[in-house]
Amino acid sequence: MSGGFDLRDEPWIPVRLLTGEVVRLGLRELFKRAHEIEDLLLPVPPAAAGLLRILAAITARIAQHADVRLDDVNVAEDIEDWHLLRRRVLKGGRFDPDAVDTYFDEEVPAGRFDLFDQERPFLQDPRLAAQCVDAKGVPNPSGVNKLVLGRPTGVNGAVLFGHFTDTAPVPVLAHEAAWHLIAQLYFGPSGQCTPRRITEVRTGSGDAAPLRKFVSYFAWAPELFTSLVLAVPSLQAEADWEAQDACPWEAELNSPLEPLPAMTWPGGLLTGRFRHAVLLLPSADHRSVSDAYITWSTHETSREARDPYQILDRRKDGAFQPREADGARALWRDIDSLLLKDSRQDARRPPCLEDLPKSVLPTLRVRAYGFEQDGQQKDSVWFQSTTPPVLQWQEESNAEMAYHVSRCHRVAEDVGSRLDFAAKVAWRIATDAQTDASPKGKVRIDQRKPGPWASAALSRYWPAAEREFWRLASPEQTTAAVERPFVEAALAALDEAIGQVNRADIRVARARSRARAILFGLLPRTEAA
């Protein structure tokens, strides 16, 4: 058999329709019915973050008005013309079914969307079967457990993290394998990998994938059609405007030992920055994946390019870097970085959240996908989160609300920081008889032994702070004093962390009183009494 799992038509992407029905669709039906789809339901957020970039690249090919496509460089050179074209596409309300079929059936070579095509399987390198071999020329696959995020590999973690072992690997269904293929290409690790023998040198290490450890933010509309059109980035300065743009499934395979192709827009920017090469090995019936090769795709220096879906934070040296994912940090704590103009803070909002059409702003939420990882091999936790319709409050559209939301977030962060300090002070006073417990006594905190109260208090504070944040984040609250609700949430969290029984102890009572005074110090003088 050649091929056998065509992603154009096989149902592999789970979605929820506007009717509430949950179904799986292939790429063709997903685009034809995008205006009927409420949400993507991929259970692996890293795969969803990568898939949306793939879908955005395809959207640029099929979204058009009067036969002019969103990826037309001649139009995109004038940003106002491109914005006008985008508005006209949105006004159409759906993708043209004929344009969808033309792209999938005529513009892309046959087999390129087949997960198991013998010549050019989707997003894979068929050369790995001959290049990932041992010294005797025997195939040396990486194992299906290496492909599936969350499964243990090697001898560590088999009992703790799942009933999978390399000695008895469990195949993964083909549609799920497609998710993990995408996740590996966008979030895969650096360091040691399956060696790839191309020349006499057998190299067995690679670089981190382009999205590894970062968060992605997308404008999220009530239906997928609008979300995908808004996900198409405008032409960026880093792109080579003269070079022919191509996604991996549209172009020939690159040589791993040659310089990287030019950074082009939008396909190259969104789908052309992979550092890994993968080849899936199907079961006999081509309905599952039983093994896989995962190795490096290039050792060339990556092309500089701004990812259109990332917040950039200013480092101490003045340079900017993408915001890293933190599984303990809720999405609302990033809201001001998505609303305020870049010039007013040390963060730059994602380019795809700039210049959003006013006609859809009132309904636009923000969808975030993150994967907390280190730069090499450690994967901690992935997450997905969606805000209420907050993009109507961007500074350009509603400066008063943007500043108010920023103020609420800043106060919440200040109170959280003060709570952390106050709880550590309280623990030191309560447990060290030599520490001065008087209201103005100096307390020296041992950061190596901060005690349990700080982490316990913060774990209670942040959910309560989020509830207060969304209560205050409304036009009716723009003139309200916002400090007291967050301070009261911190006081309650502190009391819960210390515990009712402990507070009966006289020294703990003094420690608590000192900590509460530290928190009350954040209130304006007129409210502190």
PDB file of C-alpha atoms in Angstrom, residues 46-326:
ATOM      1  CA  PRO A  46       1.236  22.220  21.685  1.00  0.00           C
ATOM      2  CA  ALA A  47      -0.273  20.467  18.671  1.00  0.00           C
ATOM      3  CA  ALA A  48      -3.043  23.075  18.512  1.00  0.00           C
ATOM      4  CA  ALA A  49      -0.503  25.919  18.571  1.00  0.00           C
ATOM      5  CA  GLY A  50       1.357  24.347  15.656  1.00  0.00           C
ATOM      6  CA  LEU A  51      -1.797  23.372  13.764  1.00  0.00           C
ATOM      7  CA  LEU A  52      -3.092  26.950  13.874  1.00  0.00           C
ATOM      8  CA  ARG A  53       0.094  28.141  12.182  1.00  0.00           C
ATOM      9  CA  ILE A  54      -0.382  25.496   9.490  1.00  0.00           C
ATOM     10  CA  LEU A  55      -4.036  26.481   9.080  1.00  0.00           C
ATOM     11  CA  ALA A  56      -3.082  30.169   8.891  1.00  0.00           C
ATOM     12  CA  ALA A  57      -0.607  29.425   6.100  1.00  0.00           C
ATOM     13  CA  ILE A  58      -3.280  27.512   4.162  1.00  0.00           C
ATOM     14  CA  THR A  59      -5.812  30.267   4.873  1.00  0.00           C
ATOM     15  CA  ALA A  60      -3.504  32.756   3.170  1.00  0.00           C
ATOM     16  CA  ARG A  61      -3.647  30.546   0.050  1.00  0.00           C
ATOM     17  CA  ILE A  62      -7.431  30.088  -0.115  1.00  0.00           C
ATOM     18  CA  ALA A  63      -8.860  33.295   1.414  1.00  0.00           C
ATOM     19  CA  GLN A  64      -9.544  35.687  -1.436  1.00  0.00           C
ATOM     20  CA  HIS A  65     -11.735  38.447  -2.769  1.00  0.00           C
ATOM     21  CA  ALA A  66     -12.159  39.096  -6.497  1.00  0.00           C
ATOM     22  CA  ASP A  67      -9.430  36.492  -7.160  1.00  0.00           C
ATOM     23  CA  VAL A  68      -6.888  38.366  -4.999  1.00  0.00           C
ATOM     24  CA  ARG A  69      -5.497  36.181  -2.203  1.00  0.00           C
ATOM     25  CA  LEU A  70      -4.302  37.193   1.257  1.00  0.00           C
ATOM     26  CA  ASP A  71      -0.781  35.976   0.394  1.00  0.00           C
ATOM     27  CA  ASP A  72      -0.468  38.365  -2.563  1.00  0.00           C
ATOM     28  CA  VAL A  73       2.830  40.171  -1.922  1.00  0.00           C
ATOM     29  CA  ASN A  74       1.931  43.026  -4.270  1.00  0.00           C
ATOM     30  CA  VAL A  75      -1.086  43.823  -2.116  1.00  0.00           C
ATOM     31  CA  ALA A  76       0.679  43.140   1.180  1.00  0.00           C
ATOM     32  CA  GLU A  77       3.425  45.687   0.435  1.00  0.00           C
ATOM     33  CA  ASP A  78       0.837  48.385   1.188  1.00  0.00           C
ATOM     34  CA  ILE A  79      -0.530  47.548   4.615  1.00  0.00           C
ATOM     35  CA  GLU A  80      -3.705  49.603   4.084  1.00  0.00           C
ATOM     36  CA  ASP A  81      -4.498  47.721   0.882  1.00  0.00           C
ATOM     37  CA  TRP A  82      -3.917  44.422   2.659  1.00  0.00           C
ATOM     38  CA  HIS A  83      -6.162  45.403   5.570  1.00  0.00           C
ATOM     39  CA  LEU A  84      -8.872  46.378   3.076  1.00  0.00           C
ATOM     40  CA  LEU A  85      -8.559  42.987   1.379  1.00  0.00           C
ATOM     41  CA  ARG A  86      -8.798  41.241   4.756  1.00  0.00           C
ATOM     42  CA  ARG A  87     -11.963  43.163   5.633  1.00  0.00           C
ATOM     43  CA  ARG A  88     -13.526  42.138   2.326  1.00  0.00           C
ATOM     44  CA  VAL A  89     -12.609  38.502   2.943  1.00  0.00           C
ATOM     45  CA  LEU A  90     -14.193  38.680   6.396  1.00  0.00           C
ATOM     46  CA  LYS A  91     -17.319  40.260   4.964  1.00  0.00           C
ATOM     47  CA  GLY A  92     -17.718  37.203   2.725  1.00  0.00           C
ATOM     48  CA  GLY A  93     -18.359  35.164   5.869  1.00  0.00           C
ATOM     49  CA  ARG A  94     -16.869  31.866   4.656  1.00  0.00           C
ATOM     50  CA  PHE A  95     -14.164  30.296   2.512  1.00  0.00           C
ATOM     51  CA  ASP A  96     -15.033  29.663  -1.124  1.00  0.00           C
ATOM     52  CA  PRO A  97     -15.480  25.867  -1.426  1.00  0.00           C
ATOM     53  CA  ASP A  98     -14.067  25.925  -4.974  1.00  0.00           C
ATOM     54  CA  ALA A  99     -10.934  27.709  -3.751  1.00  0.00           C
ATOM     55  CA  VAL A 100     -10.531  25.065  -1.043  1.00  0.00           C
ATOM     56  CA  ASP A 101     -10.781  22.215  -3.552  1.00  0.00           C
ATOM     57  CA  THR A 102      -8.494  23.949  -6.029  1.00  0.00           C
ATOM     58  CA  TYR A 103      -5.781  24.337  -3.437  1.00  0.00           C
ATOM     59  CA  PHE A 104      -5.929  20.790  -2.079  1.00  0.00           C
ATOM     60  CA  ASP A 105      -6.472  19.014  -5.403  1.00  0.00           C
ATOM     61  CA  GLU A 106      -4.530  21.120  -7.910  1.00  0.00           C
ATOM     62  CA  GLU A 107      -2.052  23.505  -6.300  1.00  0.00           C
ATOM     63  CA  VAL A 108      -0.373  20.978  -3.977  1.00  0.00           C
ATOM     64  CA  PRO A 109       1.294  17.891  -5.529  1.00  0.00           C
ATOM     65  CA  ALA A 110      -0.492  14.593  -4.986  1.00  0.00           C
ATOM     66  CA  GLY A 111       0.307  12.729  -1.784  1.00  0.00           C
ATOM     67  CA  ARG A 112       1.735  15.701   0.087  1.00  0.00           C
ATOM     68  CA  PHE A 113      -1.091  15.662   2.681  1.00  0.00           C
ATOM     69  CA  ASP A 114      -0.922  11.888   3.142  1.00  0.00           C
ATOM     70  CA  LEU A 115       0.531  10.932   6.502  1.00  0.00           C
ATOM     71  CA  PHE A 116       2.038   7.728   5.083  1.00  0.00           C
ATOM     72  CA  ASP A 117       2.825   8.603   1.478  1.00  0.00           C
ATOM     73  CA  GLN A 118       5.915   6.663   0.352  1.00  0.00           C
ATOM     74  CA  GLU A 119       7.545   9.583  -1.480  1.00  0.00           C
ATOM     75  CA  ARG A 120       6.541  12.697   0.489  1.00  0.00           C
ATOM     76  CA  PRO A 121       4.571  11.983   3.665  1.00  0.00           C
ATOM     77  CA  PHE A 122       3.079  15.095   5.261  1.00  0.00           C
ATOM     78  CA  LEU A 123       5.691  17.162   7.152  1.00  0.00           C
ATOM     79  CA  GLN A 124       8.098  14.212   7.153  1.00  0.00           C
ATOM     80  CA  ASP A 125      11.407  13.212   5.602  1.00  0.00           C
ATOM     81  CA  PRO A 126      11.347   9.759   3.959  1.00  0.00           C
ATOM     82  CA  ARG A 127      15.163   9.780   3.771  1.00  0.00           C
ATOM     83  CA  LEU A 128      15.385   8.991   7.488  1.00  0.00           C
ATOM     84  CA  ALA A 129      14.687   5.307   6.889  1.00  0.00           C
ATOM     85  CA  ALA A 130      18.041   5.050   5.103  1.00  0.00           C
ATOM     86  CA  GLN A 131      19.946   7.667   7.122  1.00  0.00           C
ATOM     87  CA  CYS A 132      19.018   6.729  10.706  1.00  0.00           C
ATOM     88  CA  VAL A 133      20.956   3.445  10.818  1.00  0.00           C
ATOM     89  CA  ASP A 134      23.651   1.973  13.024  1.00  0.00           C
ATOM     90  CA  ALA A 135      27.206   1.171  11.999  1.00  0.00           C
ATOM     91  CA  LYS A 136      26.048  -2.049  10.306  1.00  0.00           C
ATOM     92  CA  GLY A 137      23.354  -0.283   8.320  1.00  0.00           C
ATOM     93  CA  VAL A 138      20.516  -1.653  10.455  1.00  0.00           C
ATOM     94  CA  PRO A 139      17.539   0.756  10.858  1.00  0.00           C
ATOM     95  CA  ASN A 140      17.631   2.600  14.174  1.00  0.00           C
ATOM     96  CA  PRO A 141      14.180   4.148  14.815  1.00  0.00           C
ATOM     97  CA  SER A 142      13.511   6.371  17.820  1.00  0.00           C
ATOM     98  CA  GLY A 143      10.424   4.542  19.060  1.00  0.00           C
ATOM     99  CA  VAL A 144       6.770   5.544  19.135  1.00  0.00           C
ATOM    100  CA  ASN A 145       7.081   6.599  22.794  1.00  0.00           C
ATOM    101  CA  LYS A 146       9.536   9.283  21.672  1.00  0.00           C
ATOM    102  CA  LEU A 147       6.900  10.641  19.305  1.00  0.00           C
ATOM    103  CA  VAL A 148       4.000  10.917  21.743  1.00  0.00           C
ATOM    104  CA  LEU A 149       4.350  13.810  24.156  1.00  0.00           C
ATOM    105  CA  GLY A 150       3.718  12.685  27.726  1.00  0.00           C
ATOM    106  CA  ARG A 151       4.902   9.123  27.281  1.00  0.00           C
ATOM    107  CA  PRO A 152       8.075   8.068  29.102  1.00  0.00           C
ATOM    108  CA  THR A 153      11.104   7.004  27.087  1.00  0.00           C
ATOM    109  CA  GLY A 154      14.071   4.904  28.096  1.00  0.00           C
ATOM    110  CA  VAL A 155      13.984   3.341  31.565  1.00  0.00           C
ATOM    111  CA  ASN A 156      12.863   6.369  33.576  1.00  0.00           C
ATOM    112  CA  GLY A 157       9.326   7.350  34.488  1.00  0.00           C
ATOM    113  CA  ALA A 158       7.440   4.341  33.137  1.00  0.00           C
ATOM    114  CA  VAL A 159       5.502   3.774  36.354  1.00  0.00           C
ATOM    115  CA  LEU A 160       5.036   7.410  37.310  1.00  0.00           C
ATOM    116  CA  PHE A 161       3.930   8.808  33.972  1.00  0.00           C
ATOM    117  CA  GLY A 162       2.146   6.025  32.115  1.00  0.00           C
ATOM    118  CA  HIS A 163       1.983   2.327  31.420  1.00  0.00           C
ATOM    119  CA  PHE A 164       4.257   2.500  28.383  1.00  0.00           C
ATOM    120  CA  THR A 165       7.711   1.017  27.977  1.00  0.00           C
ATOM    121  CA  ASP A 166      10.182   0.941  25.114  1.00  0.00           C
ATOM    122  CA  THR A 167      10.278  -2.856  25.318  1.00  0.00           C
ATOM    123  CA  ALA A 168       6.527  -3.120  24.679  1.00  0.00           C
ATOM    124  CA  PRO A 169       5.508   0.067  22.819  1.00  0.00           C
ATOM    125  CA  VAL A 170       1.806   0.713  22.271  1.00  0.00           C
ATOM    126  CA  PRO A 171       0.912   2.014  18.782  1.00  0.00           C
ATOM    127  CA  VAL A 172      -0.850   5.354  18.549  1.00  0.00           C
ATOM    128  CA  LEU A 173      -3.870   5.946  16.318  1.00  0.00           C
ATOM    129  CA  ALA A 174      -3.011   7.727  13.082  1.00  0.00           C
ATOM    130  CA  HIS A 175      -5.053  10.855  13.779  1.00  0.00           C
ATOM    131  CA  GLU A 176      -3.382  11.237  17.188  1.00  0.00           C
ATOM    132  CA  ALA A 177       0.022  10.605  15.627  1.00  0.00           C
ATOM    133  CA  ALA A 178      -0.635  13.585  13.344  1.00  0.00           C
ATOM    134  CA  TRP A 179      -1.146  15.775  16.418  1.00  0.00           C
ATOM    135  CA  HIS A 180       2.117  14.646  17.991  1.00  0.00           C
ATOM    136  CA  LEU A 181       4.008  14.981  14.710  1.00  0.00           C
ATOM    137  CA  ILE A 182       3.035  18.667  14.629  1.00  0.00           C
ATOM    138  CA  ALA A 183       3.832  19.112  18.329  1.00  0.00           C
ATOM    139  CA  GLN A 184       7.308  17.598  17.877  1.00  0.00           C
ATOM    140  CA  LEU A 185       8.132  19.883  14.952  1.00  0.00           C
ATOM    141  CA  TYR A 186       7.101  23.021  16.826  1.00  0.00           C
ATOM    142  CA  PHE A 187       8.047  22.109  20.440  1.00  0.00           C
ATOM    143  CA  GLY A 188      10.629  19.312  20.190  1.00  0.00           C
ATOM    144  CA  PRO A 189      13.752  19.229  22.415  1.00  0.00           C
ATOM    145  CA  SER A 190      17.362  20.069  21.758  1.00  0.00           C
ATOM    146  CA  GLY A 191      20.329  17.884  22.588  1.00  0.00           C
ATOM    147  CA  GLN A 192      20.793  14.191  21.997  1.00  0.00           C
ATOM    148  CA  CYS A 193      18.566  12.544  19.420  1.00  0.00           C
ATOM    149  CA  THR A 194      18.570   9.562  17.078  1.00  0.00           C
ATOM    150  CA  PRO A 195      21.784   9.852  15.025  1.00  0.00           C
ATOM    151  CA  ARG A 196      21.480  10.662  11.343  1.00  0.00           C
ATOM    152  CA  ARG A 197      24.199   9.367   9.002  1.00  0.00           C
ATOM    153  CA  ILE A 198      24.453  11.570   5.912  1.00  0.00           C
ATOM    154  CA  THR A 199      28.196  11.838   5.457  1.00  0.00           C
ATOM    155  CA  GLU A 200      30.981  10.013   7.276  1.00  0.00           C
ATOM    156  CA  VAL A 201      30.005  12.042  10.333  1.00  0.00           C
ATOM    157  CA  ARG A 202      27.106  10.498  12.251  1.00  0.00           C
ATOM    158  CA  THR A 203      25.612  13.416  14.166  1.00  0.00           C
ATOM    159  CA  GLY A 204      23.216  12.670  17.020  1.00  0.00           C
ATOM    160  CA  SER A 205      22.219  16.046  18.457  1.00  0.00           C
ATOM    161  CA  GLY A 206      19.930  18.824  17.353  1.00  0.00           C
ATOM    162  CA  ASP A 207      18.499  22.241  18.172  1.00  0.00           C
ATOM    163  CA  ALA A 208      15.282  23.112  19.958  1.00  0.00           C
ATOM    164  CA  ALA A 209      12.104  23.554  17.926  1.00  0.00           C
ATOM    165  CA  PRO A 210      11.038  27.141  17.159  1.00  0.00           C
ATOM    166  CA  LEU A 211       8.230  27.367  19.743  1.00  0.00           C
ATOM    167  CA  ARG A 212       9.846  25.398  22.532  1.00  0.00           C
ATOM    168  CA  LYS A 213       8.931  26.762  26.004  1.00  0.00           C
ATOM    169  CA  PHE A 214       6.995  29.781  24.654  1.00  0.00           C
ATOM    170  CA  VAL A 215       3.346  30.896  24.747  1.00  0.00           C
ATOM    171  CA  SER A 216       1.265  31.659  21.649  1.00  0.00           C
ATOM    172  CA  TYR A 217      -1.650  34.121  21.582  1.00  0.00           C
ATOM    173  CA  PHE A 218      -4.388  34.237  18.929  1.00  0.00           C
ATOM    174  CA  ALA A 219      -7.345  36.539  18.339  1.00  0.00           C
ATOM    175  CA  TRP A 220     -10.304  34.216  18.927  1.00  0.00           C
ATOM    176  CA  ALA A 221     -13.656  34.909  17.285  1.00  0.00           C
ATOM    177  CA  PRO A 222     -17.043  33.227  17.872  1.00  0.00           C
ATOM    178  CA  GLU A 223     -16.430  31.053  14.779  1.00  0.00           C
ATOM    179  CA  LEU A 224     -13.305  29.530  13.261  1.00  0.00           C
ATOM    180  CA  PHE A 225     -13.511  31.288   9.897  1.00  0.00           C
ATOM    181  CA  THR A 226     -12.846  34.697  11.428  1.00  0.00           C
ATOM    182  CA  SER A 227     -10.199  33.304  13.791  1.00  0.00           C
ATOM    183  CA  LEU A 228      -8.255  31.822  10.863  1.00  0.00           C
ATOM    184  CA  VAL A 229      -8.449  34.955   8.708  1.00  0.00           C
ATOM    185  CA  LEU A 230      -7.194  37.058  11.628  1.00  0.00           C
ATOM    186  CA  ALA A 231      -4.392  34.535  12.213  1.00  0.00           C
ATOM    187  CA  VAL A 232      -2.826  35.322   8.827  1.00  0.00           C
ATOM    188  CA  PRO A 233       0.046  37.691   9.650  1.00  0.00           C
ATOM    189  CA  SER A 234       0.792  40.812   7.656  1.00  0.00           C
ATOM    190  CA  LEU A 235       3.997  41.002   5.645  1.00  0.00           C
ATOM    191  CA  GLN A 236       7.012  41.363   7.954  1.00  0.00           C
ATOM    192  CA  ALA A 237      10.227  43.249   7.366  1.00  0.00           C
ATOM    193  CA  GLU A 238      12.351  40.119   7.950  1.00  0.00           C
ATOM    194  CA  ALA A 239      10.739  38.301   5.027  1.00  0.00           C
ATOM    195  CA  ASP A 240      12.412  38.056   1.634  1.00  0.00           C
ATOM    196  CA  TRP A 241       9.791  39.646  -0.595  1.00  0.00           C
ATOM    197  CA  GLU A 242      11.412  38.454  -3.806  1.00  0.00           C
ATOM    198  CA  ALA A 243      11.860  34.744  -2.989  1.00  0.00           C
ATOM    199  CA  GLN A 244       9.070  32.304  -3.824  1.00  0.00           C
ATOM    200  CA  ASP A 245       7.088  31.454  -0.708  1.00  0.00           C
ATOM    201  CA  ALA A 246       6.402  27.786  -0.037  1.00  0.00           C
ATOM    202  CA  CYS A 247       5.245  25.571   2.823  1.00  0.00           C
ATOM    203  CA  PRO A 248       7.031  22.214   3.323  1.00  0.00           C
ATOM    204  CA  TRP A 249       4.231  20.273   1.606  1.00  0.00           C
ATOM    205  CA  GLU A 250       4.416  22.609  -1.400  1.00  0.00           C
ATOM    206  CA  ALA A 251       8.201  22.508  -1.941  1.00  0.00           C
ATOM    207  CA  GLU A 252      10.930  19.955  -2.514  1.00  0.00           C
ATOM    208  CA  LEU A 253      12.877  18.592   0.446  1.00  0.00           C
ATOM    209  CA  ASN A 254      15.741  20.754   1.675  1.00  0.00           C
ATOM    210  CA  SER A 255      19.221  19.288   1.968  1.00  0.00           C
ATOM    211  CA  PRO A 256      20.148  19.045   5.675  1.00  0.00           C
ATOM    212  CA  LEU A 257      23.741  20.071   4.894  1.00  0.00           C
ATOM    213  CA  GLU A 258      22.978  23.143   2.755  1.00  0.00           C
ATOM    214  CA  PRO A 259      22.106  26.705   3.868  1.00  0.00           C
ATOM    215  CA  LEU A 260      18.516  27.314   4.830  1.00  0.00           C
ATOM    216  CA  PRO A 261      16.213  28.875   2.245  1.00  0.00           C
ATOM    217  CA  ALA A 262      15.235  32.522   2.553  1.00  0.00           C
ATOM    218  CA  MET A 263      12.629  33.447   5.147  1.00  0.00           C
ATOM    219  CA  THR A 264       9.485  34.019   3.112  1.00  0.00           C
ATOM    220  CA  TRP A 265       5.956  35.184   3.921  1.00  0.00           C
ATOM    221  CA  PRO A 266       3.625  33.737   5.046  1.00  0.00           C
ATOM    222  CA  GLY A 267       4.298  30.018   4.500  1.00  0.00           C
ATOM    223  CA  GLY A 268       8.003  30.070   5.299  1.00  0.00           C
ATOM    224  CA  LEU A 269       7.461  32.192   8.388  1.00  0.00           C
ATOM    225  CA  LEU A 270       4.748  29.932   9.801  1.00  0.00           C
ATOM    226  CA  THR A 271       5.850  26.466   8.673  1.00  0.00           C
ATOM    227  CA  GLY A 272       9.446  26.729   7.498  1.00  0.00           C
ATOM    228  CA  ARG A 273      11.468  27.019  10.681  1.00  0.00           C
ATOM    229  CA  PHE A 274      11.566  23.404  11.870  1.00  0.00           C
ATOM    230  CA  ARG A 275      14.764  22.032  13.430  1.00  0.00           C
ATOM    231  CA  HIS A 276      13.619  18.404  13.594  1.00  0.00           C
ATOM    232  CA  ALA A 277      12.978  15.722  10.996  1.00  0.00           C
ATOM    233  CA  VAL A 278      10.395  13.001  11.583  1.00  0.00           C
ATOM    234  CA  LEU A 279       9.271   9.867   9.773  1.00  0.00           C
ATOM    235  CA  LEU A 280       6.283   7.844  10.979  1.00  0.00           C
ATOM    236  CA  LEU A 281       6.137   4.069  10.486  1.00  0.00           C
ATOM    237  CA  PRO A 282       2.534   2.887  10.027  1.00  0.00           C
ATOM    238  CA  SER A 283       0.854  -0.337  11.031  1.00  0.00           C
ATOM    239  CA  ALA A 284      -0.073  -2.811   8.315  1.00  0.00           C
ATOM    240  CA  ASP A 285      -3.553  -1.305   7.894  1.00  0.00           C
ATOM    241  CA  HIS A 286      -2.243   2.295   8.038  1.00  0.00           C
ATOM    242  CA  ARG A 287      -4.675   3.220  10.833  1.00  0.00           C
ATOM    243  CA  SER A 288      -2.020   3.643  13.510  1.00  0.00           C
ATOM    244  CA  VAL A 289       1.684   4.407  13.979  1.00  0.00           C
ATOM    245  CA  SER A 290       3.866   1.687  15.465  1.00  0.00           C
ATOM    246  CA  ASP A 291       7.284   3.394  15.326  1.00  0.00           C
ATOM    247  CA  ALA A 292       8.960   6.637  14.325  1.00  0.00           C
ATOM    248  CA  TYR A 293      12.276   8.253  13.494  1.00  0.00           C
ATOM    249  CA  ILE A 294      12.918  11.628  15.172  1.00  0.00           C
ATOM    250  CA  THR A 295      16.196  13.408  14.535  1.00  0.00           C
ATOM    251  CA  TRP A 296      17.697  16.731  13.455  1.00  0.00           C
ATOM    252  CA  SER A 297      16.814  18.434  10.182  1.00  0.00           C
ATOM    253  CA  THR A 298      19.546  21.070  10.020  1.00  0.00           C
ATOM    254  CA  HIS A 299      22.431  22.527  12.000  1.00  0.00           C
ATOM    255  CA  GLU A 300      22.430  25.821  10.114  1.00  0.00           C
ATOM    256  CA  THR A 301      21.827  29.004  12.098  1.00  0.00           C
ATOM    257  CA  SER A 302      18.109  29.726  12.106  1.00  0.00           C
ATOM    258  CA  ARG A 303      16.773  32.726  10.207  1.00  0.00           C
ATOM    259  CA  GLU A 304      15.833  35.701  12.370  1.00  0.00           C
ATOM    260  CA  ALA A 305      12.082  36.298  12.309  1.00  0.00           C
ATOM    261  CA  ARG A 306       9.453  37.659  14.681  1.00  0.00           C
ATOM    262  CA  ASP A 307       6.813  35.066  15.446  1.00  0.00           C
ATOM    263  CA  PRO A 308       3.454  36.822  14.898  1.00  0.00           C
ATOM    264  CA  TYR A 309       1.718  35.179  17.879  1.00  0.00           C
ATOM    265  CA  GLN A 310       4.171  35.829  20.720  1.00  0.00           C
ATOM    266  CA  ILE A 311       4.577  38.565  23.324  1.00  0.00           C
ATOM    267  CA  LEU A 312       8.134  39.879  23.535  1.00  0.00           C
ATOM    268  CA  ASP A 313       9.500  40.887  26.941  1.00  0.00           C
ATOM    269  CA  ARG A 314      12.440  43.207  27.470  1.00  0.00           C
ATOM    270  CA  ARG A 315      15.431  41.556  29.121  1.00  0.00           C
ATOM    271  CA  LYS A 316      17.803  43.293  31.495  1.00  0.00           C
ATOM    272  CA  ASP A 317      20.235  43.894  28.640  1.00  0.00           C
ATOM    273  CA  GLY A 318      17.540  45.774  26.708  1.00  0.00           C
ATOM    274  CA  ALA A 319      16.933  43.073  24.095  1.00  0.00           C
ATOM    275  CA  PHE A 320      13.563  41.352  23.685  1.00  0.00           C
ATOM    276  CA  GLN A 321      12.716  37.664  23.940  1.00  0.00           C
ATOM    277  CA  PRO A 322       9.427  35.702  23.639  1.00  0.00           C
ATOM    278  CA  ARG A 323       7.411  35.274  26.821  1.00  0.00           C
ATOM    279  CA  GLU A 324       8.023  31.856  28.319  1.00  0.00           C
ATOM    280  CA  ALA A 325       5.218  29.542  29.333  1.00  0.00           C
ATOM    281  CA  ASP A 326       4.510  29.165  33.043  1.00  0.00           C
TER     282      ASP A 326
END
